[in-house]
Short mmCIF file of C-alpha atoms in Angstrom, two decimals:
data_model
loop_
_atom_site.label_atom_id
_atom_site.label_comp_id
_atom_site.label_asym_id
_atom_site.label_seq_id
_atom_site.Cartn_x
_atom_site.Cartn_y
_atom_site.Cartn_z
CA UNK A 112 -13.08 -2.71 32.13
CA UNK A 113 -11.74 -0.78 29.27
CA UNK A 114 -13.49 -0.14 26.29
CA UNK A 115 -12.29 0.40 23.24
CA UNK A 116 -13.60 2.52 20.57
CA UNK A 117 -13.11 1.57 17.31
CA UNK A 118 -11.27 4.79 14.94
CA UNK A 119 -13.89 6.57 12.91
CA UNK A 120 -13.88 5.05 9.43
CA UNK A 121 -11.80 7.42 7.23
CA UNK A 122 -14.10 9.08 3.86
CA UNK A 123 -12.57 7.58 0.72
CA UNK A 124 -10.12 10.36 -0.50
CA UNK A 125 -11.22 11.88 -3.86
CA UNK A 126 -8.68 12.49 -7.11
CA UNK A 127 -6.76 15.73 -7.09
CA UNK A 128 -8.38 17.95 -9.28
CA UNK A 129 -6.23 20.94 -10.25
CA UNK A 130 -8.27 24.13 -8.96
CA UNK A 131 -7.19 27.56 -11.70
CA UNK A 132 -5.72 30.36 -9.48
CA UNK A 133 -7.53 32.66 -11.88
CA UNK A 134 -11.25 33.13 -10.99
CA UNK A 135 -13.14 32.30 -14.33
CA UNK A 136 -13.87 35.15 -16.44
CA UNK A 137 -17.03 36.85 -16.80
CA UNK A 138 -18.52 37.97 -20.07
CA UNK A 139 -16.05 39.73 -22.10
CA UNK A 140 -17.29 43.22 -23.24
CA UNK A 141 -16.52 44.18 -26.83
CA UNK A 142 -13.52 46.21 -27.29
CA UNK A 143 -13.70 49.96 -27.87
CA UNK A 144 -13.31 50.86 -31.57
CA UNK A 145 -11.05 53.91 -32.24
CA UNK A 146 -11.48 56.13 -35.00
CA UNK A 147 -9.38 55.27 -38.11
CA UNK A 148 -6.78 58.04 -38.50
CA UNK A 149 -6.40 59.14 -41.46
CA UNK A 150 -3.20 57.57 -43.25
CA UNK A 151 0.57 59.20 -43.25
CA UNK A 152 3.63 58.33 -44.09
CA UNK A 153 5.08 56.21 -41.32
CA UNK A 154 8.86 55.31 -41.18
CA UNK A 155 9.74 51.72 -40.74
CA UNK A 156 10.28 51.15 -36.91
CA UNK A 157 13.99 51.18 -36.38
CA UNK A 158 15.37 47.27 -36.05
CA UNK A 159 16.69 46.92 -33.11
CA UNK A 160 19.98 45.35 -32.53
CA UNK A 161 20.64 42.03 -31.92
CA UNK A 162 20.91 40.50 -28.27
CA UNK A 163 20.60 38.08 -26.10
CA UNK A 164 17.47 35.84 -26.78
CA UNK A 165 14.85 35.71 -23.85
CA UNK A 166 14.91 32.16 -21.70
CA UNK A 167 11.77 30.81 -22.25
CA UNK A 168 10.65 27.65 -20.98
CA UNK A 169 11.80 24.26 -22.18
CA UNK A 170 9.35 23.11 -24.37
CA UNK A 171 7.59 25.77 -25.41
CA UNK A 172 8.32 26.66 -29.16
CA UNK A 173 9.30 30.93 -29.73
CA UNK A 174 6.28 32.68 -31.82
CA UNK A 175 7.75 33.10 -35.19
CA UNK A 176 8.68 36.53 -35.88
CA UNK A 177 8.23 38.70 -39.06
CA UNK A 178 10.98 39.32 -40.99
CA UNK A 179 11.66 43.35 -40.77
CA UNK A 180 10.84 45.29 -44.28
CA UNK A 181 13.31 45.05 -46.68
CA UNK A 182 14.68 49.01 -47.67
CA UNK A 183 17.11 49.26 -50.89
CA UNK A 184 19.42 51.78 -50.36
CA UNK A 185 21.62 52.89 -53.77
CA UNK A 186 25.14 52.15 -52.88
CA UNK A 187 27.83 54.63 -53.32
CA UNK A 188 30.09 54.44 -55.77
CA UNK A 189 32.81 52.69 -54.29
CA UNK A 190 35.96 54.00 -55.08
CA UNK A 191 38.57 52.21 -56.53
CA UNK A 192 41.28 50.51 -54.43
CA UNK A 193 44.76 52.08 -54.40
CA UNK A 194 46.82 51.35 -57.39
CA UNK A 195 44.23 50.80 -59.49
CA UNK A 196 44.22 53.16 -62.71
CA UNK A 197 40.66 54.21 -63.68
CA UNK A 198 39.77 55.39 -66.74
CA UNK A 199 38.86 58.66 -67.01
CA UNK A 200 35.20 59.39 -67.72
CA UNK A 201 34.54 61.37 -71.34
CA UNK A 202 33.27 64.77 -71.21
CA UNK A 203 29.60 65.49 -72.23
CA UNK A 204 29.18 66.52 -75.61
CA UNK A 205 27.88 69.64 -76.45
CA UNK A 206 25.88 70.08 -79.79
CA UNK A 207 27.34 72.56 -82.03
CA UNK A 208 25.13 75.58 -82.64
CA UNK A 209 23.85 75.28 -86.55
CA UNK A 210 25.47 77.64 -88.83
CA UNK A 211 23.37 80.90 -89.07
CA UNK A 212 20.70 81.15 -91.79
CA UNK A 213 20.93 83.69 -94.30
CA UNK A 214 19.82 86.53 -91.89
CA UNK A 215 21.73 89.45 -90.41
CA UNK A 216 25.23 88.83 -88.63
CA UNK A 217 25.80 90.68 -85.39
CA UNK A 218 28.40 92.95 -87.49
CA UNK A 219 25.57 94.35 -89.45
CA UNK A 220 23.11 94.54 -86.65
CA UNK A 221 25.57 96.40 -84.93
CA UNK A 222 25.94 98.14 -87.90
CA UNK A 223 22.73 98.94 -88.03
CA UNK A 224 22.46 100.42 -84.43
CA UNK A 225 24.87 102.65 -85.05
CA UNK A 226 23.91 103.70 -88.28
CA UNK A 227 20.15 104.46 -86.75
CA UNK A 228 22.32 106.43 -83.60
CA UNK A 229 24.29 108.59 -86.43
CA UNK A 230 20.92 109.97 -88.06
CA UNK A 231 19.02 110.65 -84.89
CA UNK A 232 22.09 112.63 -83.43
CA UNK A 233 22.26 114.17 -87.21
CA UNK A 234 18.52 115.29 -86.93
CA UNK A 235 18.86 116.41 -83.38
CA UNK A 236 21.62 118.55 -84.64
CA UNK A 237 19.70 119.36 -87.78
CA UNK A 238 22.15 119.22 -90.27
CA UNK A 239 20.62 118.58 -93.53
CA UNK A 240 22.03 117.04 -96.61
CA UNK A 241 21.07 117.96 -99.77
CA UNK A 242 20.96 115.51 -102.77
CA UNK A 243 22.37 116.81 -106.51
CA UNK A 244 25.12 118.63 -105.20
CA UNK A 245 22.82 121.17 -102.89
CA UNK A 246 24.36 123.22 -100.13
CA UNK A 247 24.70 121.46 -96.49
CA UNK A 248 22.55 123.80 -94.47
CA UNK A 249 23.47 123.62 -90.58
CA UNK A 250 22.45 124.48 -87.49
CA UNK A 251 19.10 125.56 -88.23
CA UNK A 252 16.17 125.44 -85.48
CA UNK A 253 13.06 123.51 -85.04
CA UNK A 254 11.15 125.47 -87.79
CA UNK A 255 13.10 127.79 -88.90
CA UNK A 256 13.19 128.83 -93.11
CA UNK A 257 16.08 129.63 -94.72
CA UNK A 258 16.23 132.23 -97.43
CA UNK A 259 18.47 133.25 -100.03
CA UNK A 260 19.02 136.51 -101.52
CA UNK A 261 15.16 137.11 -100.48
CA UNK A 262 13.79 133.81 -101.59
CA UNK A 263 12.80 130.45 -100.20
CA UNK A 264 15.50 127.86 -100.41
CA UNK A 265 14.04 125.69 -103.20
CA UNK A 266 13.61 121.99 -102.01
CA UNK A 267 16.68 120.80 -103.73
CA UNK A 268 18.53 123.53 -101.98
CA UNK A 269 20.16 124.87 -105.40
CA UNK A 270 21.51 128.06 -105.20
CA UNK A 271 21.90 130.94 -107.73
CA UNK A 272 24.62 131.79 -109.58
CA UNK A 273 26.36 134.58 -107.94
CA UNK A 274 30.17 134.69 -107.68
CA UNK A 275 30.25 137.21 -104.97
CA UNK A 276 28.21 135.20 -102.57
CA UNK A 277 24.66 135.28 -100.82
CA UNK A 278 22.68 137.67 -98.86
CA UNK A 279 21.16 134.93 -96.49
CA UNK A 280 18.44 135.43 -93.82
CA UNK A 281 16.13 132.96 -91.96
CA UNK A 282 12.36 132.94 -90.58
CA UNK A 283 10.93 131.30 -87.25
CA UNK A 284 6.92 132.39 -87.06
CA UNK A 285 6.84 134.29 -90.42
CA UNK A 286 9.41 136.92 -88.64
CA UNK A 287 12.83 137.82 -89.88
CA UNK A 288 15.15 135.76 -87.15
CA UNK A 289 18.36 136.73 -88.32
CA UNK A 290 20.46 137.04 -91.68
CA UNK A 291 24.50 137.70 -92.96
CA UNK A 292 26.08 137.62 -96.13
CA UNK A 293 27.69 133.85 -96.76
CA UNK A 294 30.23 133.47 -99.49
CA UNK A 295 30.06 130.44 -101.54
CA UNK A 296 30.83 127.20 -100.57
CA UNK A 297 29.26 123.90 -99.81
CA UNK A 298 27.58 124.57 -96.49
CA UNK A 299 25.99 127.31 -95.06
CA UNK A 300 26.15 127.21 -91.23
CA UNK A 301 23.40 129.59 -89.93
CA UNK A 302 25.27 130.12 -86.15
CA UNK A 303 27.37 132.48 -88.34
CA UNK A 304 24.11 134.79 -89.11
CA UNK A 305 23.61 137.63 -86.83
CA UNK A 306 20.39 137.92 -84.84
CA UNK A 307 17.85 140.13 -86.52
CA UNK A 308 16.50 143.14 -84.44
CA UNK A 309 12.96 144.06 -85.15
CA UNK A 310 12.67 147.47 -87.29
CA UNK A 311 9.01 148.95 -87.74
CA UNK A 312 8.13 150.10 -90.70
CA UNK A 313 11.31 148.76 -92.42
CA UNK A 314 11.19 148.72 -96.24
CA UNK A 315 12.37 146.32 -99.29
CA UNK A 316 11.56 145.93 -103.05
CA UNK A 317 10.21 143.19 -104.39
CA UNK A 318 11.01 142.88 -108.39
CA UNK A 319 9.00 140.38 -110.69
CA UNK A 320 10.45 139.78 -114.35
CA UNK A 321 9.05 137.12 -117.04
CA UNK A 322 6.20 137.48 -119.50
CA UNK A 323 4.52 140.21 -119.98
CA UNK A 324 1.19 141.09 -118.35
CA UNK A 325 0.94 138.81 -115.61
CA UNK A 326 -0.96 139.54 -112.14
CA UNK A 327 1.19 139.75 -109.10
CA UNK A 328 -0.19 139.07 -105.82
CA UNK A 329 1.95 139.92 -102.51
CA UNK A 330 0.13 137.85 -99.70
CA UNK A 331 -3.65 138.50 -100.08
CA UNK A 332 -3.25 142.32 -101.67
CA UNK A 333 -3.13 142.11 -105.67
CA UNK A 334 -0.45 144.55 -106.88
CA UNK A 335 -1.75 147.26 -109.39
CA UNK A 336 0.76 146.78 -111.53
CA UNK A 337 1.69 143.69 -114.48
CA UNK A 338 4.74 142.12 -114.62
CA UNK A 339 7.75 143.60 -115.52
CA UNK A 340 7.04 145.21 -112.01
CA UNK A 341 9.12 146.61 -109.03
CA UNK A 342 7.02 147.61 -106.05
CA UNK A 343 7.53 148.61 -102.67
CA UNK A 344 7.37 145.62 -99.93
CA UNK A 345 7.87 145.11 -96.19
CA UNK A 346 10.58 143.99 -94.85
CA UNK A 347 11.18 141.14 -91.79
CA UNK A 348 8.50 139.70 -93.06
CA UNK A 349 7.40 136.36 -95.15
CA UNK A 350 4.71 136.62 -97.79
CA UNK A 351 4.11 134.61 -100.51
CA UNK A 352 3.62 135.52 -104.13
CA UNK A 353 1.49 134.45 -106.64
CA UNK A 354 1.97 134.83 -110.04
CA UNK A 355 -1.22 134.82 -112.60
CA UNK A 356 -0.80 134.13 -116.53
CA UNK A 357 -3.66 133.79 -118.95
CA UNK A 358 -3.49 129.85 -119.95
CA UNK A 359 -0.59 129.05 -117.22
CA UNK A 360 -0.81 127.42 -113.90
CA UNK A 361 -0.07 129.78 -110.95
CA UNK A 362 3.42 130.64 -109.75
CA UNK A 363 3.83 130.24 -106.07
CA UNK A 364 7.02 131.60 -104.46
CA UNK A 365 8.24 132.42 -100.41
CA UNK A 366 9.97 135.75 -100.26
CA UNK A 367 11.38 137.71 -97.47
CA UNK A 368 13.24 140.80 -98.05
CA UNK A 369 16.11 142.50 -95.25
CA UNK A 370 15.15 145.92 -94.44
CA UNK A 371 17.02 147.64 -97.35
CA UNK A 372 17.12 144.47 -99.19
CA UNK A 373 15.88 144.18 -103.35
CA UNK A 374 13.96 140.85 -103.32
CA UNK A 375 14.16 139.52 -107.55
CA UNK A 376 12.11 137.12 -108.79
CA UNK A 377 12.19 135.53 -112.21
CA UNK A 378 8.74 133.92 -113.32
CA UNK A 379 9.66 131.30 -116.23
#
């Protein structure tokens, strides 16, 4: 006969229980720290355009998102529609320079200038100008001493009367340079001298007049004689003469006589 088994009783079935798909995390090592870099300037990330908004799933709310950093740009001006007159803008002012003080103009500085060119161009050309109605003596080198009729042109440059004119000669080193006869007038230009050609042993006189009994020296050699005198001299040559009176200071002249040449001097 048959038997029958009776089924295996069934285990009671247990609640779902949802299982993760993820296996559960381990312990979580601290993140790395970076080094802080040091801070720069760092242009604001460009904003991107706008587009279609990701599909996310219903019921899940979007992360709010910053609002991008506001940048003011100036505007350009915006010109004005067509048509439309505009009024035109003033022009900047310019302050008015102040009326000049009471100090030169630029006429007389340039005055001035030129007046300061005029005498250095006169002394390069060494043309003097005698106060008091003096002769104009011209042309005359760096150092050289004019003489007339044997004597030293005084410092006012006054000549002596002599209607028929001047014997005139010049020194340069204490040595006759050259010499001419100049008739009168107001200037005496020396380029019209002739050169001087040394002569050895070349004589002039030298004649002293004034008071009476006066010592006469001719450079460093005392002349024998007391004035009135006339005595023998050389010529080309400068020497001074010095002129001793009892009670009187010393007269001091420059002569210089032209070989064949009467050098007068008149002691007052």
């Amino acid at each position: 006969v048959p038997t029958r088994v009776a089924p295996m009783p069934q285990p009671p079935v247990r609640p779902s229980v949802a299982v993760p798909s993820v296996a559960p995390l381990g312990p979580v090592p601290p993140p790395s720290v970076a080094p802080v870099p040091p801070p720069t300037a760092v242009a604001p990330p460009p904003v991107a355009a706008a587009g279609p908004a990701p599909v996310r799933p219903s019921g899940e709310k979007a992360p709010p998102v910053p609002a991008p950093p506001v940048h003011v740009v100036p505007s350009a001006p915006q010109s004005p529609p067509p048509g439309v007159a505009v009024a035109a803008r003033p022009p900047p002012t310019v302050g008015t320079p102040s009326a000049p003080g009471p100090g030169l103009t630029p006429g007389q500085r340039k005055g001035l200038v030129v007046g300061g060119i005029a005498v250095v161009l006169a002394g390069l050309a060494l043309v003097f100008v005698m106060p008091g109605g003096g002769v104009e003596v011209r042309n005359a080198q760096a150092g050289e001493r004019v003489y007339v009729s044997g004597v030293l042109l005084a410092a006012d440059r006054s000549l002596p009367e002599d209607p028929g004119g001047w014997l005139v000669s010049t020194a340069v080193d204490g040595r006759l340079h050259r010499f001419g006869k100049v008739s009168k007038a107001e200037h005496i230009d020396l380029r019209t001298l002739a050169d001087a050609a040394p002569q050895a042993d070349a004589k002039g006189m030298l004649s002293v007049t004034g008071p009476a009994g006066c010592r006469v020296a001719l450079g460093s050699q005392v002349l024998e004689s007391a004035t009135p005198l006339v005595s023998p001299m050389p010529a080309g040559r400068e020497f001074e003469v010095r002129v001793t009176c009892g009670g009187k200071p010393d007269v001091v002249r420059w002569v210089m006589a032209v070989p064949g040449q009467s050098v007068a001097l008149d002691v007052p």
